[in-house]
Amino acid sequence: MALEEDDNTILDLETALLDDCSADILYGISKGKNIPECLRAEVWQVCLDVQDKGNQLVLFNEIFDLPEQNLLRDDCQKVVANLGNEDEDKVSVVSDLESILTFYCKSNGVQYEQGNGWIEILLPLISLKLPRSDTYNLFEAIKHRYIPRGCKKNGVVFHVFQLLLLYHDPELCSFLDTMRISPDLYCLSWFQSLFAATCGLPVGLCMWDLYFQKADPFFVFFLALVMIVNAREQILSMKNDSKQTIVDTLSAMPCALEADDVTDFCSLAQYYDLKTPSSFKETLVDTLFSTMMTEEDTRAASISQALCLPVTAHELVSNAAADQDPATECVRFFLVDCRPADQYNAGHLPTAFHLDCNLMLQEPAAFLTAVQGLLSAQRQALAARSAAGGEHLCFLGSGRVEEDQYTHMVVASFLQKHTHYVGMVSGGYKGKYRDLLSTVLQGAAMKLKSAEVKGKLFDYIVNPTGSSNTERHVSSSDKLGKRYRSLAPVFSIDDDQEGDSASVASPEEDEHQEVVSISTWLNKPEVVKSFKCHEVKVNGYMYDSHLLVTDSHVYVLRDLPGKRGFAHIVVRRPLSAIVKITSKKKHPELITFKYGVPEGEELVISDMDRFLIPEASKATGIISQQILKHLKSKEVSCVARFTLPPDSSDKMKPRSGDWAVTIDFLQDNHFVQWQQCKLSLASSALPRFFRSPSLLPMEMDDDWSKKQTRDSRDVMEVVSHVSHSLLKSSDRKKPRSGDWAFQISKYNSNIDFKNYRTVIDYIFIFLRMDI
């Protein structure tokens, strides 16, 4: 029966190879088993995508004149001398090795170094008995795709491997650290040669069969991990042996592998792959296996300073939102939020467990109690198969150095206790976490509920503050007042406690719950434009809605699920109340309207609304246009009036020294704070404005977009010389009627003053937008 299956596999593989199949198809046919020897060469060529590469060696001039040529030749001869081939075969093999390596060095501009693993990689390829050109193509593909950069003493490759070992077996990692045995001392040759230097030829061929079909260059890290973890008992028992004895034992471990062991060996590596946060691999794979220097190199270099395995915020949020089968082997996080209590209360992921890191130094006994509560909560969440449950502890700091030093102390304490699966969110909450929450909001409403977990956990969570006023995550006073009033805007996804729904309800929902006909409102004459959108709430829920823009207001109608064609009016805002319109660079459809008034030198945001608008650029353009018209229609508004000195001889172009813009009138509390206006205009606002033509008001497109490239370049040259100072102004915070606000100190002679005037005319509305 087994022979019949093997025959069928060979037949299927032969058929697939004739049909120009992919590596995925071959892997599906072989089902993760070894490739028949008769088809190995063809399968490898397909997996490495070199079957049509041609003969690159025709470019080789057969001149062996590398500075290190003698060293290369000697190494080839020494290796081949240990082979059991006939003398004639040895001469041929030496010739092939030297020719391939010499041409590789010349064509790639690299230098051969003794012990770099190249010869060991070539030996299994030469055993396939292919033409020299095909052997070279396979070698080059393996070298570029599967051998990580930085395979040298103290290289980044070994810092990555040490983090993996620390994540999966902290006790073993700690033992090797105590013995001062770094990974480069025992596994350098494993990574340099894909185990070919230490495994026998049959084992190496079988391992490469599976490796190339899997087509995952990072897989070598998990193979190395299995090699060490499987021998943990033997290694730990060597605590009284010398350092060199342990290193020699570790280095020789692959020698004990047999060909029959390879399938199980790779299966175990696959298991550890599944039990490792995927973002760790995805973040580093391009850097480690790219032949070119990349922007990610600094990220890879920072790995050497990592306390534990880093996890990206994107994976953390996606993991929390995913509905995964608990029986499936995968990563599930138990999130430990280590930020100060006030930051945690301002916004957090629903599944987050708060641990006050300050207690570690201030009240050690209380900290131990809190840790016990954390571990008990984790066990209960796992037993209940809750969305908050996970074996993998993921710590989240604020991203601020002075605060995260306490987070690092807490993480270190868990590692010292040999806690498995300890990771930390890269960059903390400040760095990336809040921006990436929008990714979850765009998919579907995030309806994670951790109330059932929190209810059981409050008995275990003890975070005393040392004062009589105990700070709680939820307070009855939270129901009072508007959201975000007098507070910095917080982008977060928080869960709803059943008794606290008012804390996340907008004021409009309380005041305006009339049911209206959607079609009637859409057809009202005062409606300038309407857009289908999703209203996004702070608790993560999204509602099908319509955004309506009129001459003076913005309305949002939330569809009623049970009454088709009808809606509630949940937002009713005057255009003059909008002080900022923001969007995410990565998710431009997610738009936030911020409302507020200037107060002294601060712009106080009193409330905000967030929407997911498919036609976001068009919507923001029309809204900005309407705000501009609304401001111009009021007697007390900010107007940009263009005047030229009486002695100006050219009415179309500003000259050096001309006062180009004057402020006619400015009503208190009607415009953004003036100091911010000046700095934004001169330093960043206009350049960003010209790079974002999709956000220009519609009427500006007709007059300006046809010459967008030329005019934007010219105007930006002028803007780069706009003066910051206010002249003749007794009030440095607000301009007065008649104040000359901007001076042109340099200009481009090709600027048409009409176009320049049009641009400046829209500066004031743009300053309300923060892209």
mmCIF file with all atom_site columns, C-alpha atoms in Angstrom, residues 326 353 362 401 632 767:
data_model
loop_
_atom_site.group_PDB
_atom_site.id
_atom_site.type_symbol
_atom_site.label_atom_id
_atom_site.label_alt_id
_atom_site.label_comp_id
_atom_site.label_asym_id
_atom_site.label_entity_id
_atom_site.label_seq_id
_atom_site.pdbx_PDB_ins_code
_atom_site.Cartn_x
_atom_site.Cartn_y
_atom_site.Cartn_z
_atom_site.occupancy
_atom_site.B_iso_or_equiv
_atom_site.pdbx_formal_charge
_atom_site.auth_seq_id
_atom_site.auth_comp_id
_atom_site.auth_asym_id
_atom_site.auth_atom_id
_atom_site.pdbx_PDB_model_num
ATOM 1 C CA . PRO A 1 326 ? -9.379  27.687 21.454 1.00 0.00 ? 326 PRO A CA 1
ATOM 2 C CA . PHE A 1 353 ? -5.634  43.640 32.695 1.00 0.00 ? 353 PHE A CA 1
ATOM 3 C CA . GLN A 1 362 ? 6.335   51.518 46.565 1.00 0.00 ? 362 GLN A CA 1
ATOM 4 C CA . VAL A 1 401 ? 11.103  56.192 28.794 1.00 0.00 ? 401 VAL A CA 1
ATOM 5 C CA . LYS A 1 632 ? -17.390 84.735 4.676  1.00 0.00 ? 632 LYS A CA 1
ATOM 6 C CA . LEU A 1 767 ? -5.535  75.857 9.220  1.00 0.00 ? 767 LEU A CA 1
#
